[in-house]
Coordinates of N, CA and C in Angstrom, one line a residue:
P1 N 7.9 58.0 34.1 CA 9.0 57.5 33.2 C 9.7 58.7 32.5
N2 N 8.9 59.6 32.0 CA 9.5 60.7 31.2 C 10.4 61.6 32.1
F3 N 9.9 61.8 33.4 CA 10.7 62.6 34.3 C 12.1 61.9 34.5
I4 N 12.1 60.6 34.7 CA 13.3 59.9 34.9 C 14.2 60.0 33.7
A5 N 13.7 59.9 32.5 CA 14.5 60.0 31.3 C 15.1 61.4 31.2
Y6 N 14.3 62.4 31.5 CA 14.8 63.8 31.4 C 15.9 64.0 32.5
R7 N 15.7 63.5 33.7 CA 16.6 63.6 34.7 C 18.0 63.0 34.3
N8 N 17.9 61.8 33.7 CA 19.1 61.1 33.3 C 19.8 61.9 32.2
K9 N 19.1 62.4 31.2 CA 19.7 63.2 30.2 C 20.3 64.4 30.7
S10 N 19.7 65.0 31.7 CA 20.2 66.2 32.3 C 21.5 65.9 33.0
R11 N 21.6 64.8 33.8 CA 22.8 64.4 34.4 C 23.9 64.2 33.4
V12 N 23.6 63.5 32.4 CA 24.7 63.3 31.3 C 25.1 64.6 30.7
A13 N 24.2 65.4 30.4 CA 24.5 66.7 29.8 C 25.4 67.6 30.7
S14 N 25.1 67.6 32.0 CA 25.9 68.3 32.9 C 27.3 67.8 33.0
C15 N 27.5 66.5 33.0 CA 28.8 65.9 33.1 C 29.6 66.0 31.8
V16 N 28.9 66.0 30.6 CA 29.5 66.2 29.3 C 30.1 67.7 29.3
S17 N 29.3 68.6 29.8 CA 29.7 70.0 29.9 C 31.0 70.1 30.7
T18 N 31.0 69.5 31.9 CA 32.1 69.5 32.7 C 33.4 68.9 32.0
T19 N 33.2 67.8 31.3 CA 34.3 67.1 30.7 C 34.8 68.0 29.5
E20 N 34.0 68.7 28.9 CA 34.4 69.7 27.8 C 35.3 70.7 28.4
G21 N 35.0 71.2 29.6 CA 35.8 72.1 30.3 C 37.2 71.5 30.7
I22 N 37.1 70.2 31.2 CA 38.4 69.5 31.5 C 39.2 69.4 30.3
R23 N 38.6 69.1 29.1 CA 39.4 68.9 27.9 C 40.0 70.3 27.5
A24 N 39.4 71.4 27.7 CA 39.9 72.7 27.4 C 41.1 73.0 28.4
G25 N 40.9 72.6 29.7 CA 41.9 72.8 30.7 C 43.2 72.0 30.4
M26 N 43.0 70.8 29.9 CA 44.1 70.0 29.5 C 44.9 70.6 28.3
G27 N 44.2 71.2 27.4 CA 44.8 71.9 26.3 C 45.6 73.1 26.9
G28 N 45.1 73.8 27.8 CA 45.8 74.9 28.5 C 47.1 74.4 29.2
F29 N 46.9 73.3 29.9 CA 48.1 72.7 30.5 C 49.2 72.4 29.5
A30 N 48.8 71.8 28.4 CA 49.8 71.4 27.4 C 50.4 72.6 26.8
A31 N 49.6 73.7 26.6 CA 50.2 74.9 26.0 C 51.2 75.5 26.9
D32 N 51.0 75.4 28.2 CA 51.9 76.0 29.1 C 53.1 75.1 29.5
S33 N 53.1 73.9 29.2 CA 54.1 72.9 29.7 C 55.3 72.8 28.7
R34 N 56.4 72.4 29.3 CA 57.6 72.2 28.5 C 57.3 71.0 27.5
G35 N 57.5 71.3 26.3 CA 57.3 70.3 25.3 C 55.8 70.2 24.8
N36 N 55.0 71.0 25.4 CA 53.6 71.0 25.0 C 52.9 69.7 25.3
L37 N 53.3 69.1 26.4 CA 52.7 67.8 26.8 C 51.6 67.9 27.8
F38 N 50.7 66.9 27.7 CA 49.6 66.8 28.7 C 50.2 66.3 30.0
P39 N 49.5 66.5 31.1 CA 50.1 66.0 32.4 C 50.2 64.5 32.5
A40 N 51.3 64.1 33.2 CA 51.4 62.7 33.5 C 50.5 62.5 34.7
M41 N 50.1 61.2 35.0 CA 49.2 61.0 36.1 C 49.8 61.5 37.4
A42 N 51.2 61.4 37.6 CA 51.8 62.0 38.8 C 51.6 63.5 38.9
D43 N 51.4 64.2 37.8 CA 51.1 65.6 37.8 C 49.8 65.9 38.4
L44 N 48.9 64.9 38.2 CA 47.5 65.0 38.8 C 47.4 64.4 40.1
D45 N 48.5 64.0 40.7 CA 48.5 63.3 42.0 C 47.6 62.1 42.1
D46 N 47.3 61.5 40.9 CA 46.5 60.3 40.9 C 45.2 60.3 41.6
N47 N 44.6 61.5 41.6 CA 43.3 61.6 42.3 C 42.5 62.9 41.9
W48 N 41.3 63.0 42.3 CA 40.4 64.1 42.0 C 41.0 65.4 42.4
D49 N 41.6 65.5 43.6 CA 42.1 66.8 44.1 C 43.2 67.2 43.2
G50 N 44.1 66.3 42.7 CA 45.1 66.7 41.8 C 44.6 67.2 40.5
L51 N 43.6 66.5 39.9 CA 42.9 67.0 38.7 C 42.3 68.4 38.9
R52 N 41.6 68.5 40.0 CA 40.9 69.8 40.3 C 42.0 70.9 40.4
N53 N 43.1 70.7 41.1 CA 44.1 71.7 41.2 C 44.7 72.0 39.8
A54 N 45.0 71.0 39.0 CA 45.5 71.3 37.7 C 44.5 72.1 36.8
M55 N 43.3 71.8 36.9 CA 42.3 72.5 36.1 C 42.1 73.9 36.6
V56 N 42.1 74.1 37.9 CA 41.9 75.5 38.4 C 43.1 76.4 37.9
T57 N 44.3 75.8 37.9 CA 45.4 76.5 37.4 C 45.2 76.9 35.9
N58 N 44.4 76.2 35.2 CA 44.1 76.4 33.8 C 42.7 76.9 33.5
G59 N 42.1 77.5 34.5 CA 40.8 78.2 34.3 C 39.6 77.4 34.4
V60 N 39.7 76.2 34.9 CA 38.5 75.3 34.9 C 38.2 75.0 36.4
G61 N 37.0 75.4 36.9 CA 36.6 75.2 38.2 C 35.9 73.9 38.4
L62 N 36.4 73.0 39.3 CA 35.7 71.7 39.6 C 35.3 71.7 41.0
K63 N 34.2 71.0 41.3 CA 33.8 70.9 42.7 C 34.7 70.1 43.5
Q64 N 34.4 70.1 44.8 CA 35.3 69.4 45.8 C 35.5 67.9 45.6
T65 N 34.4 67.2 45.2 CA 34.6 65.8 45.0 C 33.9 65.4 43.7
P66 N 34.3 64.2 43.2 CA 33.6 63.7 41.9 C 32.1 63.7 42.1
R67 N 31.6 63.2 43.2 CA 30.2 63.1 43.4 C 29.5 64.5 43.4
D68 N 30.2 65.5 44.0 CA 29.6 66.8 43.9 C 29.5 67.3 42.5
Q69 N 30.4 66.8 41.6 CA 30.5 67.2 40.2 C 29.5 66.4 39.4
G70 N 28.9 65.3 40.0 CA 28.0 64.5 39.2 C 28.5 63.2 38.7
F71 N 29.8 62.9 39.1 CA 30.4 61.6 38.7 C 30.3 60.6 39.7
A72 N 30.1 59.3 39.3 CA 29.9 58.2 40.3 C 31.1 57.9 41.0
T73 N 32.2 57.9 40.4 CA 33.5 57.4 41.1 C 34.6 58.3 40.6
N74 N 35.8 58.1 41.1 CA 36.9 58.8 40.6 C 37.1 58.4 39.2
F75 N 37.9 59.2 38.5 CA 38.1 59.0 37.1 C 39.3 58.0 36.8
T76 N 39.4 57.6 35.5 CA 40.5 56.8 35.1 C 41.2 57.8 34.1
Y77 N 42.5 57.9 34.2 CA 43.3 58.7 33.3 C 44.5 57.9 32.8
T78 N 44.7 58.0 31.5 CA 45.8 57.2 30.9 C 46.5 58.1 29.9
T79 N 47.8 58.1 29.9 CA 48.6 58.8 28.9 C 49.3 57.7 28.0
F80 N 49.6 58.1 26.8 CA 50.2 57.1 25.9 C 50.9 57.8 24.8
D81 N 51.8 57.1 24.1 CA 52.6 57.6 23.0 C 51.9 57.4 21.7
A82 N 51.3 58.4 21.2 CA 50.4 58.2 20.0 C 51.3 58.1 18.7
D83 N 52.4 58.7 18.7 CA 53.2 58.7 17.5 C 54.5 57.9 17.5
S84 N 54.6 57.1 18.6 CA 55.8 56.2 18.7 C 57.1 56.8 18.7
D85 N 57.2 58.0 19.4 CA 58.5 58.7 19.5 C 59.1 58.6 20.9
G86 N 58.5 57.7 21.7 CA 59.0 57.5 23.1 C 58.5 58.5 24.1
V87 N 57.6 59.4 23.7 CA 57.1 60.4 24.6 C 55.6 60.3 24.7
D88 N 55.0 60.2 25.9 CA 53.6 60.1 26.1 C 53.0 61.5 25.7
D89 N 52.3 61.5 24.6 CA 51.8 62.8 24.0 C 50.3 62.8 23.8
D90 N 49.6 61.9 24.3 CA 48.2 61.8 24.2 C 47.6 61.3 25.5
Y91 N 46.3 61.4 25.7 CA 45.6 61.0 26.9 C 44.2 60.6 26.6
Y92 N 43.6 59.9 27.6 CA 42.2 59.8 27.7 C 41.8 59.6 29.1
F93 N 40.6 60.2 29.4 CA 39.9 60.0 30.7 C 38.7 59.2 30.5
V94 N 38.3 58.5 31.5 CA 37.0 57.8 31.6 C 36.3 58.3 32.9
F95 N 35.1 58.8 32.7 CA 34.3 59.2 33.8 C 33.0 58.5 33.8
R96 N 32.4 58.2 34.9 CA 31.1 57.6 35.0 C 30.1 58.6 35.7
V97 N 28.9 58.7 35.1 CA 27.9 59.6 35.6 C 27.1 59.0 36.8
E98 N 27.0 59.8 37.8 CA 26.3 59.3 39.0 C 24.8 59.2 38.8
G99 N 24.2 58.1 39.2 CA 22.8 57.9 39.2 C 22.1 57.7 37.8
V100 N 22.9 57.3 36.9 CA 22.4 57.0 35.5 C 22.6 55.5 35.2
P101 N 21.6 54.8 34.8 CA 21.7 53.4 34.4 C 22.9 53.2 33.4
T102 N 23.6 52.1 33.6 CA 24.7 51.8 32.7 C 24.4 51.6 31.3
D103 N 23.2 51.3 30.9 CA 22.8 51.1 29.5 C 22.4 52.3 28.8
I104 N 22.4 53.5 29.4 CA 22.1 54.7 28.8 C 23.3 55.3 28.2
T105 N 23.2 55.8 26.9 CA 24.3 56.4 26.3 C 24.7 57.7 27.0
G106 N 25.9 57.7 27.4 CA 26.4 58.9 28.3 C 26.6 58.5 29.7
A107 N 26.3 57.3 30.1 CA 26.5 56.8 31.5 C 28.0 56.8 31.7
Q108 N 28.8 56.6 30.7 CA 30.3 56.7 30.8 C 30.7 57.7 29.7
I109 N 31.7 58.5 30.1 CA 32.1 59.6 29.2 C 33.6 59.4 29.0
E110 N 34.1 59.3 27.8 CA 35.5 59.2 27.5 C 35.9 60.6 26.9
V111 N 37.0 61.1 27.5 CA 37.5 62.4 27.1 C 38.9 62.2 26.4
R112 N 39.1 62.7 25.2 CA 40.4 62.7 24.5 C 40.6 64.1 24.0
P113 N 41.8 64.5 23.6 CA 42.1 65.8 23.1 C 41.2 66.1 21.9
S114 N 40.8 65.1 21.1 CA 40.0 65.3 19.9 C 38.5 65.4 20.1
A115 N 38.0 64.8 21.2 CA 36.6 64.7 21.4 C 36.2 64.2 22.8
V116 N 34.9 64.4 23.1 CA 34.3 63.8 24.2 C 33.2 62.9 23.7
T117 N 33.3 61.6 24.1 CA 32.4 60.6 23.6 C 31.5 60.0 24.7
R118 N 30.2 59.9 24.4 CA 29.3 59.3 25.4 C 29.2 57.8 25.1
Q119 N 29.2 57.1 26.1 CA 29.2 55.6 26.0 C 28.3 55.0 27.0
T120 N 28.0 53.7 26.8 CA 27.4 52.8 27.9 C 28.6 52.0 28.5
Y121 N 28.3 51.3 29.5 CA 29.3 50.4 30.1 C 28.6 49.2 30.7

């Protein structure tokens, strides 16, 4: 039982580290973009390859597939207008960790510009 708990914690920690890198890459994207905006979903081609390409451009290396990176499925990415000025200027990602029970904190990871949050689902 202890081995399984350590393995799950290790998987979560690895994915949290990856998402911290993604969060930094998103900041780099915004710093280099016109209007300092985060990418629209279309900029990420609505898939892992698009995210990977955007992150590589901003100094973050991601593996070939979400599973190779430790994630259970593809991610969810949403942009929204945080200050009601008609421009989507904020985002969040939701990633799920491969091989971790859903009731463990960190099985789902939400990424926002302000923080990375570990959740259950």
